[in-house]
Coordinates of C-alpha atoms and ligand atoms in Angstrom, one line a residue:
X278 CA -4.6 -16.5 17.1
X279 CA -2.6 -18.0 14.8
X280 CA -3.7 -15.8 11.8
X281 CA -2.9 -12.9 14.4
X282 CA 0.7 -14.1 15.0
X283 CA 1.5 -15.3 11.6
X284 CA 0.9 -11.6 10.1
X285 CA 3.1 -10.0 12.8
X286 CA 6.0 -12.4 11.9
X287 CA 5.5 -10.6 8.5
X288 CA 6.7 -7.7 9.7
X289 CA 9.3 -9.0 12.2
X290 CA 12.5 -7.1 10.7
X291 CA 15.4 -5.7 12.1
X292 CA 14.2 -1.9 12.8
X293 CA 10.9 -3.3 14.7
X294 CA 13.3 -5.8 16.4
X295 CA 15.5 -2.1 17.2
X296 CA 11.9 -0.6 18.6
X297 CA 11.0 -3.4 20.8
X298 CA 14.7 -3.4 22.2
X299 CA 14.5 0.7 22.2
X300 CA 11.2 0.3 24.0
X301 CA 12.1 -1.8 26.3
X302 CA 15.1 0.3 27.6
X303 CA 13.0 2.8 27.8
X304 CA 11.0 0.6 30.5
X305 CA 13.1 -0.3 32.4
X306 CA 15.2 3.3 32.9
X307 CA 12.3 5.7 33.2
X308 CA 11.8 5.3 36.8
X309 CA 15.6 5.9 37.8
X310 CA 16.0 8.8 35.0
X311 CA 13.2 10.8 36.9
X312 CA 14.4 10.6 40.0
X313 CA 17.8 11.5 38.9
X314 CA 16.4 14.4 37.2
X315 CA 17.3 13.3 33.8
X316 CA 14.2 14.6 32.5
X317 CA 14.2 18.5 31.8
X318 CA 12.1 21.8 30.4
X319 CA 12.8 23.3 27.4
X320 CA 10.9 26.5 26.8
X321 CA 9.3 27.8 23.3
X322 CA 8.7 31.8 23.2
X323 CA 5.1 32.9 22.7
X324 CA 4.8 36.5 20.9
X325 CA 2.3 38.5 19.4
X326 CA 3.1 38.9 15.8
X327 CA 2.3 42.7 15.4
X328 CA 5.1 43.6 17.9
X329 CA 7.4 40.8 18.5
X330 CA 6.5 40.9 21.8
X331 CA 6.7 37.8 24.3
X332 CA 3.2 36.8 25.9
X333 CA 4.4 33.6 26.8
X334 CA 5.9 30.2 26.5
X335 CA 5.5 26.8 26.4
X336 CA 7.3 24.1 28.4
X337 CA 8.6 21.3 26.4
X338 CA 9.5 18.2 28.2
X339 CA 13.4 16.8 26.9
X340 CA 14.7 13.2 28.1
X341 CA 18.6 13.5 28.7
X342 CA 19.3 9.5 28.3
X343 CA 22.3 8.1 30.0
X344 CA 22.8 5.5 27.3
X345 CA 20.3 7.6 24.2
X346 CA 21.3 11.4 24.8
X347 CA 18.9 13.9 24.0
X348 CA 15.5 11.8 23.2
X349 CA 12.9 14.2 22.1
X350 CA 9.0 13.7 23.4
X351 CA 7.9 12.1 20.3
X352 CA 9.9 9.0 21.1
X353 CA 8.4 8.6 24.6
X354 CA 5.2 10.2 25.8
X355 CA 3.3 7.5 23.6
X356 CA 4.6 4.8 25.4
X357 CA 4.5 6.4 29.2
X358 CA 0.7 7.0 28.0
X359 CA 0.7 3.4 27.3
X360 CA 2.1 2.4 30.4
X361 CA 0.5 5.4 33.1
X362 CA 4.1 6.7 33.9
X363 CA 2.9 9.7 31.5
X364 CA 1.3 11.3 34.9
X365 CA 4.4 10.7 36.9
X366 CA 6.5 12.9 34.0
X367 CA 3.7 15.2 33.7
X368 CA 3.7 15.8 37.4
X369 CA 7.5 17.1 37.3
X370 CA 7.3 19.1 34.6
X371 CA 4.3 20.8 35.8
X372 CA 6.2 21.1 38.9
X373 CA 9.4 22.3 37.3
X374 CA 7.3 25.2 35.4
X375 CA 6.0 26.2 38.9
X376 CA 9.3 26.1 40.2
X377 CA 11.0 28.7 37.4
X378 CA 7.8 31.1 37.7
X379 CA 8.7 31.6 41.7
X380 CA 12.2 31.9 40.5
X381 CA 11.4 34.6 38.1
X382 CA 9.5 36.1 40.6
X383 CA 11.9 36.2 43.2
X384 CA 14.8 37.2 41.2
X385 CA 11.9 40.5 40.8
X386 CA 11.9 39.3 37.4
X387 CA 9.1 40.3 34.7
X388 CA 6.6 36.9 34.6
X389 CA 5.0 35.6 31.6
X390 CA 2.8 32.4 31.6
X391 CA 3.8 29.2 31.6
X392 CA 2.3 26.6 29.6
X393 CA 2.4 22.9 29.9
X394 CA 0.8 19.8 28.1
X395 CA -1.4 17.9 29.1
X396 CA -2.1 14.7 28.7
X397 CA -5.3 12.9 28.2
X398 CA -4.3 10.6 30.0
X399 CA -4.0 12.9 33.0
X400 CA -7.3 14.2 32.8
X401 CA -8.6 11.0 34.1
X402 CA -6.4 10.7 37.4
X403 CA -8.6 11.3 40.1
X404 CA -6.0 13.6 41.7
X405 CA -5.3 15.4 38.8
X406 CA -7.2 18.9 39.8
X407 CA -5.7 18.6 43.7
X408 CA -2.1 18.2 42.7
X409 CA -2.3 20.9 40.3
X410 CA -3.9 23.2 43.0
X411 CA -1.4 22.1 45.3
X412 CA 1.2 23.0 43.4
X413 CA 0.5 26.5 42.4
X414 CA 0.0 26.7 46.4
X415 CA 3.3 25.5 47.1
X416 CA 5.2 27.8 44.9
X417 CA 2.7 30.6 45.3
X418 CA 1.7 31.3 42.3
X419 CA -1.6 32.5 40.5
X420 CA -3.2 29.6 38.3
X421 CA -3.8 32.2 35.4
X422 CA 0.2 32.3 35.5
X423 CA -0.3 28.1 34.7
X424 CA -1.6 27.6 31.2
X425 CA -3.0 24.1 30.3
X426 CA -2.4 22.6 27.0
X427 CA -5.0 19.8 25.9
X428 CA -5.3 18.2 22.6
X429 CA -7.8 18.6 20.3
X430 CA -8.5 14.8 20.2
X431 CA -8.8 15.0 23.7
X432 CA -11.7 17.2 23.1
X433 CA -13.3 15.5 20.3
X434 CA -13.5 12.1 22.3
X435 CA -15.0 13.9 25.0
X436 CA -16.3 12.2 27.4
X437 CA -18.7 13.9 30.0
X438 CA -16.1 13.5 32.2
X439 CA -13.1 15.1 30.6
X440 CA -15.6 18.1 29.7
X441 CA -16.2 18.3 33.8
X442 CA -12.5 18.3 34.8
X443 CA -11.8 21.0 32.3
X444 CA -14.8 23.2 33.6
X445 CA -13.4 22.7 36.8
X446 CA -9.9 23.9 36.4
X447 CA -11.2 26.6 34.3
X448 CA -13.2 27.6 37.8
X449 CA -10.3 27.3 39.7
X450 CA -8.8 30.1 37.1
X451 CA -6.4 28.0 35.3
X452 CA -6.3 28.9 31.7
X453 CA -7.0 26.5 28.6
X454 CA -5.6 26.0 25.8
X455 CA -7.0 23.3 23.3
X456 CA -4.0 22.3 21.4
X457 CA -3.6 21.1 17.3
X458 CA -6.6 22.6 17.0
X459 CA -7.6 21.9 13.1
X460 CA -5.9 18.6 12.9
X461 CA -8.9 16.4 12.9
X462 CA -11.3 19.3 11.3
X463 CA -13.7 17.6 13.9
X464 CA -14.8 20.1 16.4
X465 CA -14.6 23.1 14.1
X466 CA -18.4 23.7 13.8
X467 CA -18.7 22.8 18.2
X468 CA -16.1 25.7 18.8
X469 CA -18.5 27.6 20.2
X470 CA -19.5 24.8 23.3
X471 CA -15.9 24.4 24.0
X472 CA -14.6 25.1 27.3
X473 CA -11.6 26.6 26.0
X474 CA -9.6 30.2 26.3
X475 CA -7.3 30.0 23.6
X476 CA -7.3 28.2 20.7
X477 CA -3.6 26.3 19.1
X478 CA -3.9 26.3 16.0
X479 CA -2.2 23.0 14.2
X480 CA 1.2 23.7 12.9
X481 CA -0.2 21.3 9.5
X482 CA -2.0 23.9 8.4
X483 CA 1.0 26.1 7.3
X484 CA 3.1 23.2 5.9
X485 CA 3.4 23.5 2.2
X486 CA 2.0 20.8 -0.3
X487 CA -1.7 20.1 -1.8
X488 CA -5.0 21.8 -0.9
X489 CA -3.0 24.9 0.3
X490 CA -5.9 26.9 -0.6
X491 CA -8.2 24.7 1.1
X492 CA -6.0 24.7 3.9
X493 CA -6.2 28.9 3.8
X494 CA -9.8 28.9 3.8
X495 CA -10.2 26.6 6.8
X496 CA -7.7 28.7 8.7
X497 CA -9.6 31.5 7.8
X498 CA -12.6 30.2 8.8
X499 CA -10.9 28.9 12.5
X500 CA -9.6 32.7 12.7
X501 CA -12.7 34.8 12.3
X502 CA -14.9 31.6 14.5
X503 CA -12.7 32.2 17.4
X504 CA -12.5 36.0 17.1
X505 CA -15.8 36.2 17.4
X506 CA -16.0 34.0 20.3
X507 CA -13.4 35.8 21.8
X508 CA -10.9 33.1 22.0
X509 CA -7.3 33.8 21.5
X510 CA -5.7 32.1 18.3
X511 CA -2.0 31.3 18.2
X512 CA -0.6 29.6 15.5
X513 CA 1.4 26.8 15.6
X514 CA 4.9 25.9 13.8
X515 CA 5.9 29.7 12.2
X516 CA 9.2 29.4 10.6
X517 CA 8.8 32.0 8.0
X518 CA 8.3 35.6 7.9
X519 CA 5.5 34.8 5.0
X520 CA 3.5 32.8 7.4
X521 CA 3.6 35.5 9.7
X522 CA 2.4 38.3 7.6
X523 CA -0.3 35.9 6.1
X524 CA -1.3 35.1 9.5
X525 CA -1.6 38.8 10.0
X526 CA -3.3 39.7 7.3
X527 CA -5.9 37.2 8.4
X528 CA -6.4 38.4 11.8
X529 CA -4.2 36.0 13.6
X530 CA -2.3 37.9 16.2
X531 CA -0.4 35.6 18.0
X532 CA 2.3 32.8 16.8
X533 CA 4.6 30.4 17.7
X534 CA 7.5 28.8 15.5
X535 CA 11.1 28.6 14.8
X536 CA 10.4 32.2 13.3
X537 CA 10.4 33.6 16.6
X538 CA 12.6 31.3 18.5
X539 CA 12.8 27.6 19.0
X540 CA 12.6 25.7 22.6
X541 CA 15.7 26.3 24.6
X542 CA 16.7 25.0 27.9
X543 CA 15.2 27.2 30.6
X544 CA 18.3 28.7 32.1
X545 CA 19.1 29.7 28.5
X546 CA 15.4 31.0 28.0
Ligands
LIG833 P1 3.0 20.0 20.7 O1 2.4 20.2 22.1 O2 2.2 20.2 19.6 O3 4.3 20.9 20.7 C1 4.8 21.6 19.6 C2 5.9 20.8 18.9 O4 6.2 21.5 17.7 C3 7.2 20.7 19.7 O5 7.8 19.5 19.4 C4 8.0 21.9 19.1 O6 9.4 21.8 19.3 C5 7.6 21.8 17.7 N1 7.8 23.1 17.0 C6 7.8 24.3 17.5 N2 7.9 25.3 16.6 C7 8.0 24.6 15.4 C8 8.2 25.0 14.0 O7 8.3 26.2 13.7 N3 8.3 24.0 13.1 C9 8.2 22.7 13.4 N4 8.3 21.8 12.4 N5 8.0 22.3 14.7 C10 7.9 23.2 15.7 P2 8.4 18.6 20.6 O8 9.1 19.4 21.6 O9 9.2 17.5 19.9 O10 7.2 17.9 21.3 C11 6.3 17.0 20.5 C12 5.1 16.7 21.3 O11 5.3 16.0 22.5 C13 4.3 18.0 21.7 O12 3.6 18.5 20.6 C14 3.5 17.4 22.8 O13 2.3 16.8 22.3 C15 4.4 16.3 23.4 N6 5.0 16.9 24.7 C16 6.1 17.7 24.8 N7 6.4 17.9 26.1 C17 5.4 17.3 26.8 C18 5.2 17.2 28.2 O14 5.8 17.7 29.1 N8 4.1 16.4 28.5 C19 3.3 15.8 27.6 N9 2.2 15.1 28.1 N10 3.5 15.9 26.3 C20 4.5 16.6 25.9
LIG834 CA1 1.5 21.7 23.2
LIG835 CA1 0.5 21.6 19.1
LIG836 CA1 1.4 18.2 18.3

């Protein structure tokens, strides 16, 4: 133990002294900021590259912070995994994205789906497949209207069990998406035993840098894999019209990115 606490006091600076203290608030205002309603959906066009045209969106979860302002997700869904309160968020975004589509449908508006993430987390709470069912009840919507978003990692780790749930709300007719697809290079030669509808594609593989060939090649690869099998491809992170007509050329068809619009609060959407 003492080697163990010796090396931490290594790194005991300032900015980890800042995280623990920025962690901590976190902790101890996450249960009030949800029930205020502090936590709200952003939403990320979807569009086929060819056209332009929308086929969808994703719901991105923002923190409005009493004391922080405007915490983006990176800074607090790992430590709400950490702690379990992940499915507690989850649960109200998941609502919240119900809520708009029975909006849009009321107001006799055109509907798109929805996506949300999910974490992997989630896919281990036993009520996980009944609230989700409830909810698209409750709001009266059709689960095909409810896309799910589910790491790659999630996948790769796959237990029996997270391969089960995911059959299961695939039978219920909610749609699947495996997201960051091509991050871990790990399940690209199980693709075809996934239980997946559309395939993510990382945004990595576009970013600039070494091994951009290689990185062409393997998206390649991904591309013609999935067409084959009939799953969609979108590809992640777009913010240039280059990356879109490459993705084009190689049979990509569908995109996300800054190129095509970045996530805006849903009234503004
Ligand atoms: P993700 O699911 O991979 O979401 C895509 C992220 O890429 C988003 O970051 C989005 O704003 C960003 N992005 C979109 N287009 C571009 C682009 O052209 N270039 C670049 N550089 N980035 C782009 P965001 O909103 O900060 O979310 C980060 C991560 O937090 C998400 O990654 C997701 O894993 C997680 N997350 C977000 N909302 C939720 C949620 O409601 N629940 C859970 N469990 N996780 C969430
Ligand atoms: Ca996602
Ligand atoms: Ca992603
Ligand atoms: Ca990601």
């Amino acid at each position: 133990i003492k080697g163990v606490f010796g090396s931490s006091i290594a790194f005991y600076n300032e900015s980890l002294r800042e995280r623990l203290l920025f962690e901590q608030r976190i902790l101890n205002t996450m249960e009030d900021s949800l029930k205020r309603g502090d936590f709200q959906i952003y939403l990320q066009p979807k569009v086929e590259i060819a056209t332009g045209k929308l086929i969808g969106a994703e719901v991105l979860v923002r923190w409005i912070h009493p004391e922080f302002g405007l915490i983006s997700p990176g800074d607090f869904i790992p430590i709400f995994e950490n702690n379990g309160f992940i499915y507690s968020m989850d649960l109200l975004v998941w609502e919240k994205a119900c809520a708009l589509l029975r909006k849009w449908k009321d107001e006799k508006r055109e509907c798109i789906p929805l996506s949300v993430n999910v974490s992997r987390r989630d896919i281990y709470h036993e009520d996980m497949i009944q609230n989700l069912s409830d909810m698209i009840q409750k709001y009266r919507i059709q689960p095909e209207e409810l896309h799910l978003e589910i790491t790659e990692s999630a996948y790769v780790k796959n237990s029996q069990q997270m391969r089960e749930v995911i059959m299961r709300l695939r039978k219920l007719g909610f749609i699947i998406e495996m997201d960051d697809f091509g991050k871990g290079y790990s399940s690209l030669n199980t693709l075809s035993e996934l239980p997946v509808d559309v395939l993510k594609m990382d945004l990595e593989f576009l970013r600039q840098g070494e091994n951009t060939k290689q990185r062409e090649q393997i998206m390649q690869f991904v591309i013609n894999l999935a067409n084959e099998f009939k799953v969609l491809v979108i590809a992640e992170g777009v913010e240039r019209a280059d990356q879109a007509d490459l993705l084009k050329t190689m049979g990509c068809r569908y995109a996300q990115g800054y190129l095509f619009g970045r996530p805006v609060p849903s009234e503004e959407f």
